[in-house]
mmCIF file of C-alpha atoms and ligand atoms in Angstrom:
data_model
loop_
_atom_site.group_PDB
_atom_site.id
_atom_site.type_symbol
_atom_site.label_atom_id
_atom_site.label_comp_id
_atom_site.label_asym_id
_atom_site.label_seq_id
_atom_site.Cartn_x
_atom_site.Cartn_y
_atom_site.Cartn_z
ATOM 1 C CA UNK U 1 -9.769 1.759 -26.360
ATOM 2 C CA UNK U 2 -8.847 0.048 -29.473
ATOM 3 C CA UNK U 3 -5.470 -0.779 -27.891
ATOM 4 C CA UNK U 4 -6.706 -2.275 -24.336
ATOM 5 C CA UNK U 5 -9.686 -3.970 -25.638
ATOM 6 C CA UNK U 6 -6.996 -5.968 -28.246
ATOM 7 C CA UNK U 7 -4.987 -6.644 -25.286
ATOM 8 C CA UNK U 8 -7.734 -8.456 -24.453
ATOM 9 C CA UNK U 9 -8.039 -10.517 -27.602
ATOM 10 C CA UNK U 10 -7.532 -14.274 -27.540
ATOM 11 C CA UNK U 11 -5.747 -13.920 -24.286
ATOM 12 C CA UNK U 12 -8.305 -15.470 -21.651
ATOM 13 C CA UNK U 13 -7.022 -12.519 -20.086
ATOM 14 C CA UNK U 14 -9.193 -9.607 -20.378
ATOM 15 C CA UNK U 15 -13.106 -10.456 -20.664
ATOM 16 C CA UNK U 16 -14.424 -11.116 -17.747
ATOM 17 C CA UNK U 17 -17.472 -8.273 -17.599
ATOM 18 C CA UNK U 18 -19.909 -10.863 -19.867
ATOM 19 C CA UNK U 19 -18.093 -14.429 -18.823
ATOM 20 C CA UNK U 20 -19.717 -16.827 -20.145
ATOM 21 C CA UNK U 21 -20.625 -20.528 -17.930
ATOM 22 C CA UNK U 22 -17.391 -22.003 -20.203
ATOM 23 C CA UNK U 23 -15.583 -19.085 -19.785
ATOM 24 C CA UNK U 24 -16.180 -18.576 -16.019
ATOM 25 C CA UNK U 25 -15.814 -22.457 -15.028
ATOM 26 C CA UNK U 26 -11.713 -22.346 -16.625
ATOM 27 C CA UNK U 27 -11.328 -18.368 -14.318
ATOM 28 C CA UNK U 28 -12.799 -21.010 -11.763
ATOM 29 C CA UNK U 29 -10.007 -23.608 -13.092
ATOM 30 C CA UNK U 30 -7.105 -21.027 -13.062
ATOM 31 C CA UNK U 31 -7.924 -19.890 -9.853
ATOM 32 C CA UNK U 32 -7.512 -22.849 -8.008
ATOM 33 C CA UNK U 33 -4.259 -23.550 -10.525
ATOM 34 C CA UNK U 34 -2.532 -20.952 -10.067
ATOM 35 C CA UNK U 35 -3.370 -20.180 -6.321
ATOM 36 C CA UNK U 36 -1.099 -24.355 -5.236
ATOM 37 C CA UNK U 37 1.620 -22.933 -8.395
ATOM 38 C CA UNK U 38 1.664 -19.570 -6.271
ATOM 39 C CA UNK U 39 1.764 -22.108 -2.681
ATOM 40 C CA UNK U 40 4.643 -23.914 -4.521
ATOM 41 C CA UNK U 41 6.631 -21.781 -5.828
ATOM 42 C CA UNK U 42 7.227 -19.362 -2.439
ATOM 43 C CA UNK U 43 7.745 -22.791 -0.546
ATOM 44 C CA UNK U 44 11.128 -22.642 -3.391
ATOM 45 C CA UNK U 45 11.781 -19.003 -3.339
ATOM 46 C CA UNK U 46 11.615 -19.295 1.127
ATOM 47 C CA UNK U 47 13.819 -23.028 0.602
ATOM 48 C CA UNK U 48 16.305 -21.541 -2.566
ATOM 49 C CA UNK U 49 16.909 -18.148 -0.403
ATOM 50 C CA UNK U 50 17.079 -20.617 3.055
ATOM 51 C CA UNK U 51 19.576 -22.422 1.146
ATOM 52 C CA UNK U 52 21.515 -19.413 -0.692
ATOM 53 C CA UNK U 53 22.249 -17.424 3.116
ATOM 54 C CA UNK U 54 23.699 -20.555 4.784
ATOM 55 C CA UNK U 55 26.281 -20.434 1.162
ATOM 56 C CA UNK U 56 29.873 -18.535 1.584
ATOM 57 C CA UNK U 57 31.130 -16.257 -1.261
ATOM 58 C CA UNK U 58 30.957 -12.663 -2.680
ATOM 59 C CA UNK U 59 28.108 -10.617 -2.187
ATOM 60 C CA UNK U 60 25.362 -9.479 -5.107
ATOM 61 C CA UNK U 61 24.007 -6.469 -5.513
ATOM 62 C CA UNK U 62 20.668 -6.822 -3.902
ATOM 63 C CA UNK U 63 19.722 -4.011 -6.067
ATOM 64 C CA UNK U 64 20.872 -5.071 -9.278
ATOM 65 C CA UNK U 65 18.567 -7.963 -8.504
ATOM 66 C CA UNK U 66 15.931 -6.118 -8.766
ATOM 67 C CA UNK U 67 17.124 -4.765 -11.722
ATOM 68 C CA UNK U 68 17.492 -8.249 -13.318
ATOM 69 C CA UNK U 69 13.628 -9.310 -12.091
ATOM 70 C CA UNK U 70 11.893 -6.220 -13.144
ATOM 71 C CA UNK U 71 14.620 -7.105 -17.321
ATOM 72 C CA UNK U 72 12.777 -11.049 -16.757
ATOM 73 C CA UNK U 73 9.200 -10.259 -16.651
ATOM 74 C CA UNK U 74 9.010 -7.765 -19.021
ATOM 75 C CA UNK U 75 10.765 -9.776 -21.256
ATOM 76 C CA UNK U 76 8.712 -13.041 -20.191
ATOM 77 C CA UNK U 77 5.458 -10.086 -20.921
ATOM 78 C CA UNK U 78 6.842 -9.358 -24.340
ATOM 79 C CA UNK U 79 7.164 -13.763 -25.541
ATOM 80 C CA UNK U 80 3.905 -14.676 -24.774
ATOM 81 C CA UNK U 81 1.490 -12.067 -26.112
ATOM 82 C CA UNK U 82 4.553 -12.566 -29.115
ATOM 83 C CA UNK U 83 3.316 -15.504 -28.281
ATOM 84 C CA UNK U 84 0.148 -14.791 -28.978
ATOM 85 C CA UNK U 85 0.147 -12.777 -31.792
ATOM 86 C CA UNK U 86 1.103 -15.576 -33.451
ATOM 87 C CA UNK U 87 4.217 -14.132 -34.074
ATOM 88 C CA UNK U 88 3.382 -11.153 -35.882
ATOM 89 C CA UNK U 89 5.693 -9.258 -35.259
ATOM 90 C CA UNK U 90 4.013 -5.736 -37.390
ATOM 91 C CA UNK U 91 0.405 -6.241 -34.817
ATOM 92 C CA UNK U 92 2.410 -7.133 -31.528
ATOM 93 C CA UNK U 93 4.530 -3.854 -32.180
ATOM 94 C CA UNK U 94 0.996 -2.308 -33.047
ATOM 95 C CA UNK U 95 -0.651 -4.093 -29.975
ATOM 96 C CA UNK U 96 2.897 -2.192 -27.214
ATOM 97 C CA UNK U 97 3.010 0.962 -29.454
ATOM 98 C CA UNK U 98 -1.178 1.299 -28.358
ATOM 99 C CA UNK U 99 -1.027 -0.132 -25.606
ATOM 100 C CA UNK U 100 2.281 1.595 -23.584
ATOM 101 C CA UNK U 101 1.803 5.193 -25.740
ATOM 102 C CA UNK U 102 -1.570 6.716 -27.227
ATOM 103 C CA UNK U 103 -3.206 5.285 -23.507
ATOM 104 C CA UNK U 104 -0.598 6.431 -21.712
ATOM 105 C CA UNK U 105 -3.236 8.450 -18.962
ATOM 106 C CA UNK U 106 -3.476 4.351 -18.442
ATOM 107 C CA UNK U 107 0.601 3.225 -18.258
ATOM 108 C CA UNK U 108 0.849 5.821 -15.913
ATOM 109 C CA UNK U 109 -1.672 4.620 -13.446
ATOM 110 C CA UNK U 110 0.551 1.766 -13.164
ATOM 111 C CA UNK U 111 3.630 3.535 -12.112
ATOM 112 C CA UNK U 112 2.312 4.059 -9.117
ATOM 113 C CA UNK U 113 2.529 0.813 -8.234
ATOM 114 C CA UNK U 114 5.485 0.571 -10.115
ATOM 115 C CA UNK U 115 7.486 2.950 -7.517
ATOM 116 C CA UNK U 116 5.695 1.284 -4.097
ATOM 117 C CA UNK U 117 7.204 -2.064 -5.651
ATOM 118 C CA UNK U 118 10.367 -1.021 -6.258
ATOM 119 C CA UNK U 119 10.568 0.653 -2.680
ATOM 120 C CA UNK U 120 9.043 -2.486 -1.002
ATOM 121 C CA UNK U 121 11.604 -4.797 -2.654
ATOM 122 C CA UNK U 122 14.264 -2.655 -2.104
ATOM 123 C CA UNK U 123 13.098 -2.495 1.555
ATOM 124 C CA UNK U 124 12.604 -6.428 2.346
ATOM 125 C CA UNK U 125 16.327 -7.010 1.556
ATOM 126 C CA UNK U 126 17.549 -3.963 4.256
ATOM 127 C CA UNK U 127 14.548 -5.717 6.535
ATOM 128 C CA UNK U 128 16.803 -8.954 5.835
ATOM 129 C CA UNK U 129 20.175 -7.208 6.081
ATOM 130 C CA UNK U 130 18.981 -6.232 9.468
ATOM 131 C CA UNK U 131 16.111 -8.205 11.118
ATOM 132 C CA UNK U 132 16.771 -12.386 12.158
ATOM 133 C CA UNK U 133 14.878 -13.883 9.406
ATOM 134 C CA UNK U 134 12.283 -15.486 11.783
ATOM 135 C CA UNK U 135 11.801 -12.207 12.764
ATOM 136 C CA UNK U 136 11.372 -10.263 9.709
ATOM 137 C CA UNK U 137 9.583 -12.677 8.348
ATOM 138 C CA UNK U 138 6.952 -12.915 11.260
ATOM 139 C CA UNK U 139 6.881 -9.950 10.995
ATOM 140 C CA UNK U 140 6.144 -9.705 6.860
ATOM 141 C CA UNK U 141 3.408 -11.888 7.890
ATOM 142 C CA UNK U 142 0.754 -8.397 8.800
ATOM 143 C CA UNK U 143 1.033 -7.908 5.260
ATOM 144 C CA UNK U 144 -2.257 -10.681 5.635
ATOM 145 C CA UNK U 145 -4.081 -7.510 7.770
ATOM 146 C CA UNK U 146 -2.744 -5.244 5.884
ATOM 147 C CA UNK U 147 -4.214 -6.505 2.766
ATOM 148 C CA UNK U 148 -8.047 -7.702 4.472
ATOM 149 C CA UNK U 149 -7.345 -3.547 5.589
ATOM 150 C CA UNK U 150 -7.162 -1.904 2.180
ATOM 151 C CA UNK U 151 -9.398 -4.899 0.088
ATOM 152 C CA UNK U 152 -12.477 -3.587 2.842
ATOM 153 C CA UNK U 153 -11.515 -0.268 2.254
ATOM 154 C CA UNK U 154 -10.830 0.492 -1.329
ATOM 155 C CA UNK U 155 -12.451 -2.685 -3.271
ATOM 156 C CA UNK U 156 -15.378 -2.394 -1.330
ATOM 157 C CA UNK U 157 -15.350 -5.930 -0.694
ATOM 158 C CA UNK U 158 -17.159 -7.603 2.267
ATOM 159 C CA UNK U 159 -15.486 -10.004 5.376
ATOM 160 C CA UNK U 160 -17.513 -11.838 7.622
ATOM 161 C CA UNK U 161 -16.412 -11.261 11.449
ATOM 162 C CA UNK U 162 -15.357 -15.140 11.309
ATOM 163 C CA UNK U 163 -13.310 -13.843 8.291
ATOM 164 C CA UNK U 164 -11.742 -11.542 9.984
ATOM 165 C CA UNK U 165 -10.590 -13.731 12.615
ATOM 166 C CA UNK U 166 -9.494 -16.279 10.336
ATOM 167 C CA UNK U 167 -7.124 -13.971 9.251
ATOM 168 C CA UNK U 168 -6.562 -13.017 13.227
ATOM 169 C CA UNK U 169 -5.660 -16.301 13.275
ATOM 170 C CA UNK U 170 -3.880 -16.748 9.933
ATOM 171 C CA UNK U 171 -1.266 -14.398 11.355
ATOM 172 C CA UNK U 172 -0.998 -15.792 14.592
ATOM 173 C CA UNK U 173 0.191 -19.830 12.938
ATOM 174 C CA UNK U 174 2.275 -18.326 10.675
ATOM 175 C CA UNK U 175 3.828 -16.092 13.334
ATOM 176 C CA UNK U 176 4.125 -20.186 15.762
ATOM 177 C CA UNK U 177 5.602 -20.886 12.468
ATOM 178 C CA UNK U 178 8.172 -18.851 12.325
ATOM 179 C CA UNK U 179 8.798 -18.323 15.894
ATOM 180 C CA UNK U 180 9.960 -21.538 16.316
ATOM 181 C CA UNK U 181 11.966 -22.232 13.322
ATOM 182 C CA UNK U 182 13.836 -18.624 14.812
ATOM 183 C CA UNK U 183 14.395 -20.942 17.987
ATOM 184 C CA UNK U 184 16.127 -23.376 16.219
ATOM 185 C CA UNK U 185 18.150 -21.698 13.501
ATOM 186 C CA UNK U 186 19.906 -19.269 15.801
ATOM 187 C CA UNK U 187 22.865 -20.352 15.322
ATOM 188 C CA UNK U 188 22.297 -19.066 11.335
ATOM 189 C CA UNK U 189 21.543 -16.183 11.972
ATOM 190 C CA UNK U 190 23.024 -13.855 10.672
ATOM 191 C CA UNK U 191 24.476 -11.557 13.167
ATOM 192 C CA UNK U 192 27.009 -8.675 12.408
ATOM 193 C CA UNK U 193 28.291 -5.313 13.936
ATOM 194 C CA UNK U 194 26.401 -3.833 10.776
ATOM 195 C CA UNK U 195 22.739 -4.727 11.743
ATOM 196 C CA UNK U 196 21.212 -1.861 12.954
ATOM 197 C CA UNK U 197 17.438 -3.867 13.918
ATOM 198 C CA UNK U 198 15.616 -0.479 14.108
ATOM 199 C CA UNK U 199 16.573 -0.446 10.597
ATOM 200 C CA UNK U 200 14.946 -3.550 9.931
ATOM 201 C CA UNK U 201 11.902 -3.686 11.363
ATOM 202 C CA UNK U 202 10.992 0.846 9.682
ATOM 203 C CA UNK U 203 11.470 -1.191 6.624
ATOM 204 C CA UNK U 204 9.291 -4.714 7.481
ATOM 205 C CA UNK U 205 6.360 -2.331 8.820
ATOM 206 C CA UNK U 206 6.602 0.175 5.940
ATOM 207 C CA UNK U 207 7.241 -3.291 3.375
ATOM 208 C CA UNK U 208 3.928 -4.498 5.222
ATOM 209 C CA UNK U 209 2.002 -1.805 4.574
ATOM 210 C CA UNK U 210 3.819 -0.792 0.648
ATOM 211 C CA UNK U 211 2.512 -4.849 0.249
ATOM 212 C CA UNK U 212 -1.290 -4.144 1.220
ATOM 213 C CA UNK U 213 -2.266 -1.740 -0.718
ATOM 214 C CA UNK U 214 -0.290 -1.950 -4.027
ATOM 215 C CA UNK U 215 -0.959 -5.373 -4.157
ATOM 216 C CA UNK U 216 -4.936 -4.107 -3.346
ATOM 217 C CA UNK U 217 -4.395 -0.668 -6.651
ATOM 218 C CA UNK U 218 -3.407 -3.866 -8.946
ATOM 219 C CA UNK U 219 -5.802 -5.566 -8.422
ATOM 220 C CA UNK U 220 -8.388 -3.026 -9.066
ATOM 221 C CA UNK U 221 -6.712 -0.679 -11.586
ATOM 222 C CA UNK U 222 -6.660 -4.859 -13.646
ATOM 223 C CA UNK U 223 -10.455 -5.968 -12.377
ATOM 224 C CA UNK U 224 -11.409 -2.511 -13.894
ATOM 225 C CA UNK U 225 -9.826 -3.326 -17.515
ATOM 226 C CA UNK U 226 -9.891 -5.350 -20.243
ATOM 227 C CA UNK U 227 -6.363 -5.257 -21.627
ATOM 228 C CA UNK U 228 -4.388 -8.187 -19.876
ATOM 229 C CA UNK U 229 -2.620 -9.130 -17.344
ATOM 230 C CA UNK U 230 0.741 -9.487 -19.660
ATOM 231 C CA UNK U 231 0.264 -6.067 -21.243
ATOM 232 C CA UNK U 232 -0.020 -4.266 -17.225
ATOM 233 C CA UNK U 233 2.347 -6.097 -16.468
ATOM 234 C CA UNK U 234 4.764 -4.491 -19.361
ATOM 235 C CA UNK U 235 3.633 -1.116 -18.391
ATOM 236 C CA UNK U 236 4.339 -2.030 -14.219
ATOM 237 C CA UNK U 237 7.233 -3.456 -15.394
ATOM 238 C CA UNK U 238 9.257 -0.683 -17.433
ATOM 239 C CA UNK U 239 8.242 1.771 -14.204
ATOM 240 C CA UNK U 240 9.402 -0.421 -12.802
ATOM 241 C CA UNK U 241 13.098 -1.109 -14.562
ATOM 242 C CA UNK U 242 13.462 2.581 -14.696
ATOM 243 C CA UNK U 243 13.008 2.953 -11.087
ATOM 244 C CA UNK U 244 15.152 0.113 -10.086
ATOM 245 C CA UNK U 245 17.829 1.732 -11.732
ATOM 246 C CA UNK U 246 17.934 4.635 -10.510
ATOM 247 C CA UNK U 247 17.421 2.684 -6.914
ATOM 248 C CA UNK U 248 20.424 0.671 -7.679
ATOM 249 C CA UNK U 249 22.375 4.197 -9.681
ATOM 250 C CA UNK U 250 21.641 6.007 -5.730
ATOM 251 C CA UNK U 251 22.673 2.959 -3.031
ATOM 252 C CA UNK U 252 25.664 1.241 -5.338
ATOM 253 C CA UNK U 253 26.128 3.501 -8.762
ATOM 254 C CA UNK U 254 29.736 4.115 -7.863
ATOM 255 C CA UNK U 255 30.018 -0.303 -6.322
ATOM 256 C CA UNK U 256 28.747 -1.217 -9.290
ATOM 257 C CA UNK U 257 30.117 1.169 -12.117
ATOM 258 C CA UNK U 258 33.420 -0.597 -10.418
ATOM 259 C CA UNK U 259 32.588 -4.242 -9.929
ATOM 260 C CA UNK U 260 30.199 -4.609 -12.392
ATOM 261 C CA UNK U 261 25.741 -5.074 -13.249
ATOM 262 C CA UNK U 262 26.350 -9.366 -12.266
ATOM 263 C CA UNK U 263 28.871 -8.946 -9.395
ATOM 264 C CA UNK U 264 28.647 -11.739 -7.865
ATOM 265 C CA UNK U 265 25.801 -14.395 -9.405
ATOM 266 C CA UNK U 266 26.296 -17.146 -8.806
ATOM 267 C CA UNK U 267 23.889 -19.330 -10.598
ATOM 268 C CA UNK U 268 21.947 -19.288 -7.018
ATOM 269 C CA UNK U 269 21.595 -15.966 -7.518
ATOM 270 C CA UNK U 270 20.560 -16.933 -10.927
ATOM 271 C CA UNK U 271 18.063 -18.879 -9.777
ATOM 272 C CA UNK U 272 15.722 -16.571 -6.674
ATOM 273 C CA UNK U 273 16.134 -14.269 -9.347
ATOM 274 C CA UNK U 274 14.609 -16.190 -11.672
ATOM 275 C CA UNK U 275 11.867 -17.749 -9.320
ATOM 276 C CA UNK U 276 11.245 -14.162 -7.959
ATOM 277 C CA UNK U 277 10.681 -12.653 -11.490
ATOM 278 C CA UNK U 278 8.338 -15.779 -12.509
ATOM 279 C CA UNK U 279 6.592 -16.335 -8.258
ATOM 280 C CA UNK U 280 5.770 -11.779 -8.961
ATOM 281 C CA UNK U 281 4.423 -12.508 -13.301
ATOM 282 C CA UNK U 282 2.325 -15.464 -10.342
ATOM 283 C CA UNK U 283 1.368 -12.685 -8.130
ATOM 284 C CA UNK U 284 -0.476 -10.659 -10.905
ATOM 285 C CA UNK U 285 -2.892 -13.863 -11.889
ATOM 286 C CA UNK U 286 -3.481 -15.370 -8.844
ATOM 287 C CA UNK U 287 -4.885 -11.474 -7.926
ATOM 288 C CA UNK U 288 -6.934 -11.440 -12.101
ATOM 289 C CA UNK U 289 -8.346 -14.895 -11.216
ATOM 290 C CA UNK U 290 -8.270 -14.593 -7.307
ATOM 291 C CA UNK U 291 -7.109 -12.278 -5.044
ATOM 292 C CA UNK U 292 -4.827 -10.819 -2.526
ATOM 293 C CA UNK U 293 -6.473 -12.259 -0.049
ATOM 294 C CA UNK U 294 -6.416 -15.390 -1.605
ATOM 295 C CA UNK U 295 -2.384 -15.361 -2.145
ATOM 296 C CA UNK U 296 -2.269 -14.365 1.681
ATOM 297 C CA UNK U 297 -3.538 -17.810 2.064
ATOM 298 C CA UNK U 298 -1.880 -19.554 -0.659
ATOM 299 C CA UNK U 299 1.291 -17.697 -0.132
ATOM 300 C CA UNK U 300 1.142 -18.892 4.679
ATOM 301 C CA UNK U 301 0.631 -22.203 3.507
ATOM 302 C CA UNK U 302 3.873 -22.517 1.278
ATOM 303 C CA UNK U 303 4.893 -21.362 4.747
ATOM 304 C CA UNK U 304 4.290 -24.372 6.390
ATOM 305 C CA UNK U 305 5.019 -26.710 3.284
ATOM 306 C CA UNK U 306 8.721 -25.434 3.070
ATOM 307 C CA UNK U 307 8.640 -25.768 7.209
ATOM 308 C CA UNK U 308 7.753 -29.230 6.110
ATOM 309 C CA UNK U 309 10.087 -30.083 3.242
ATOM 310 C CA UNK U 310 13.098 -28.816 6.163
ATOM 311 C CA UNK U 311 12.191 -32.182 7.953
ATOM 312 C CA UNK U 312 13.458 -33.819 4.474
ATOM 313 C CA UNK U 313 16.282 -31.346 2.977
ATOM 314 C CA UNK U 314 17.642 -29.927 6.464
ATOM 315 C CA UNK U 315 16.697 -32.351 9.074
ATOM 316 C CA UNK U 316 14.062 -30.486 10.786
ATOM 317 C CA UNK U 317 12.544 -31.866 13.294
ATOM 318 C CA UNK U 318 8.417 -31.169 13.337
ATOM 319 C CA UNK U 319 7.657 -30.189 17.734
ATOM 320 C CA UNK U 320 4.532 -29.663 18.978
ATOM 321 C CA UNK U 321 5.158 -25.728 18.272
ATOM 322 C CA UNK U 322 4.536 -26.207 14.875
ATOM 323 C CA UNK U 323 2.031 -28.645 14.994
ATOM 324 C CA UNK U 324 -0.098 -26.202 16.737
ATOM 325 C CA UNK U 325 1.025 -23.035 14.228
ATOM 326 C CA UNK U 326 0.738 -25.205 10.727
ATOM 327 C CA UNK U 327 -3.511 -26.485 12.748
ATOM 328 C CA UNK U 328 -3.155 -23.633 13.126
ATOM 329 C CA UNK U 329 -3.530 -21.729 9.443
ATOM 330 C CA UNK U 330 -4.882 -25.434 8.284
ATOM 331 C CA UNK U 331 -7.758 -23.835 10.584
ATOM 332 C CA UNK U 332 -7.607 -20.582 9.078
ATOM 333 C CA UNK U 333 -8.042 -21.635 5.350
ATOM 334 C CA UNK U 334 -11.181 -24.091 6.434
ATOM 335 C CA UNK U 335 -12.813 -20.580 8.368
ATOM 336 C CA UNK U 336 -12.297 -18.260 5.429
ATOM 337 C CA UNK U 337 -13.315 -20.266 2.649
ATOM 338 C CA UNK U 338 -17.468 -20.922 5.831
ATOM 339 C CA UNK U 339 -19.932 -20.271 3.819
ATOM 340 C CA UNK U 340 -20.770 -17.104 4.326
ATOM 341 C CA UNK U 341 -24.313 -17.374 5.484
ATOM 342 C CA UNK U 342 -23.203 -19.207 8.083
ATOM 343 C CA UNK U 343 -22.115 -15.925 9.453
ATOM 344 C CA UNK U 344 -22.967 -14.548 12.270
ATOM 345 C CA UNK U 345 -23.644 -10.306 11.215
ATOM 346 C CA UNK U 346 -26.728 -9.949 9.180
ATOM 347 C CA UNK U 347 -25.156 -6.882 7.558
ATOM 348 C CA UNK U 348 -22.080 -8.117 6.059
ATOM 349 C CA UNK U 349 -24.339 -11.108 4.495
ATOM 350 C CA UNK U 350 -26.276 -8.501 2.759
ATOM 351 C CA UNK U 351 -22.969 -6.328 2.422
ATOM 352 C CA UNK U 352 -21.549 -9.443 0.626
ATOM 353 C CA UNK U 353 -23.197 -9.277 -3.181
ATOM 354 C CA UNK U 354 -20.923 -5.881 -3.436
ATOM 355 C CA UNK U 355 -18.090 -8.498 -3.574
ATOM 356 C CA UNK U 356 -19.714 -10.478 -6.579
ATOM 357 C CA UNK U 357 -20.024 -7.485 -8.843
ATOM 358 C CA UNK U 358 -15.884 -6.355 -7.493
ATOM 359 C CA UNK U 359 -14.492 -10.496 -8.117
ATOM 360 C CA UNK U 360 -15.369 -9.374 -12.144
ATOM 361 C CA UNK U 361 -16.931 -12.757 -13.716
ATOM 362 C CA UNK U 362 -13.157 -14.582 -10.985
ATOM 363 C CA UNK U 363 -15.598 -14.754 -8.182
ATOM 364 C CA UNK U 364 -18.050 -17.544 -7.851
ATOM 365 C CA UNK U 365 -20.104 -18.488 -4.564
ATOM 366 C CA UNK U 366 -18.937 -16.835 -1.493
ATOM 367 C CA UNK U 367 -19.974 -20.906 -0.168
ATOM 368 C CA UNK U 368 -17.442 -22.131 -1.779
ATOM 369 C CA UNK U 369 -14.201 -23.176 -0.588
ATOM 370 C CA UNK U 370 -10.779 -21.376 -2.156
ATOM 371 C CA UNK U 371 -8.440 -24.055 -1.721
ATOM 372 C CA UNK U 372 -8.380 -26.934 -4.175
ATOM 373 C CA UNK U 373 -8.737 -30.368 -1.887
ATOM 374 C CA UNK U 374 -5.571 -31.061 -4.037
ATOM 375 C CA UNK U 375 -3.369 -27.632 -2.033
ATOM 376 C CA UNK U 376 -4.780 -28.533 1.183
ATOM 377 C CA UNK U 377 -3.196 -32.431 0.524
ATOM 378 C CA UNK U 378 0.119 -32.012 -0.861
HETATM 379 O O1 C5P P 1 4.756 -9.151 -0.251
HETATM 380 P P1 C5P P 1 4.334 -9.560 -1.878
HETATM 381 O O2 C5P P 1 3.241 -10.338 -2.051
HETATM 382 O O3 C5P P 1 3.704 -7.956 -2.093
HETATM 383 O O4 C5P P 1 5.077 -8.857 -2.902
HETATM 384 C C1 C5P P 1 4.643 -9.255 -4.183
HETATM 385 C C2 C5P P 1 5.653 -9.216 -5.399
HETATM 386 O O5 C5P P 1 5.538 -9.636 -6.523
HETATM 387 C C3 C5P P 1 6.575 -7.563 -5.318
HETATM 388 O O6 C5P P 1 7.779 -9.079 -4.873
HETATM 389 C C4 C5P P 1 6.666 -7.326 -7.005
HETATM 390 O O7 C5P P 1 7.176 -6.966 -7.054
HETATM 391 C C5 C5P P 1 5.554 -8.774 -7.725
HETATM 392 N N1 C5P P 1 4.804 -8.086 -8.144
HETATM 393 C C6 C5P P 1 4.781 -8.961 -9.935
HETATM 394 N N2 C5P P 1 3.652 -8.006 -10.551
HETATM 395 C C7 C5P P 1 3.206 -7.697 -10.197
HETATM 396 C C8 C5P P 1 1.966 -7.416 -8.609
HETATM 397 C C9 C5P P 1 3.378 -8.522 -8.455
HETATM 398 O O8 C5P P 1 6.245 -8.748 -9.963
HETATM 399 N N3 C5P P 1 2.276 -7.377 -10.821
#
């Protein structure tokens, strides 16, 4: 286990079981900061994808984009660890060898979420290509509920009735915002003879199940060991790259052999891929310092942010339906962060203590509002 312990050294990441008060305070700040950055990152991803969809030109291979994002994530994590080791190459190589090869059983655990995420990342492109954009976005929000379900089943998290209700409201709020946008953007929706609605719907529903399961599984692995978030992502990314290459060969092998891996990679496509890779790492950090359910709140909130930004960028008009949806999302955020003691069920109040132990040094008082005021103001 030497490598595993090494991983956390000096990273401020893998230390949780006996976190000092100072460390807990740092973790608490990182939780808020990572959630706030996720709001901004996710909003910018939505806006850039929306923009790139309206541009004419050669279509890149989505399977190659999935692989490229995985490679970028692994390279970034390697660089971060090398930097943490102050450029000591020998120490760096020994650490990689220990963590990836010697502790191969640990590494193999990451094959499960890697397989699921690779499937999910490819399915999302299938879904987006076969469904109207807003239909995809609305249905994909079901992952808020699948994530909560898997968190309860796999991590034995407890949610009060109010919190379950807030998740339903969150889903409803985001769905209303998306439907409202669909009404407005009918003309920009891609419709073609090759679209298959049923195929798109199955793809997005499987994506929701996989998002919930893989997210919670990764959270369990991350919080159940001392390995750093960067090392875990290298392990995840190695499998992700291999599986992504397999998917690429299977789906687009011949076409890529003819046109090239980087076919259709415009600066904007690169931008989306970089954003996706950065977003993936950010998700890992958020899961480490907060959890998957809070991640769901942050991404839902970013949908509201991106819509508001659209007012300025794309001349989008805010109407009653949008105001209702946004109000529901903000109300859900408030409800979710209500003190647990206020929850009506006494049984859930007793259970809530078990979720503290799972939060492993990251969790703070259940009574604390989880989103910083700065996020809400933005
Ligand atoms: O929609 P959802 O939140 O499930 O998407 C999570 C995304 O984050 C996926 O694209 C997945 O590949 C990425 N991810 C990652 N590294 C992690 C966890 C998730 O790149 N450690």
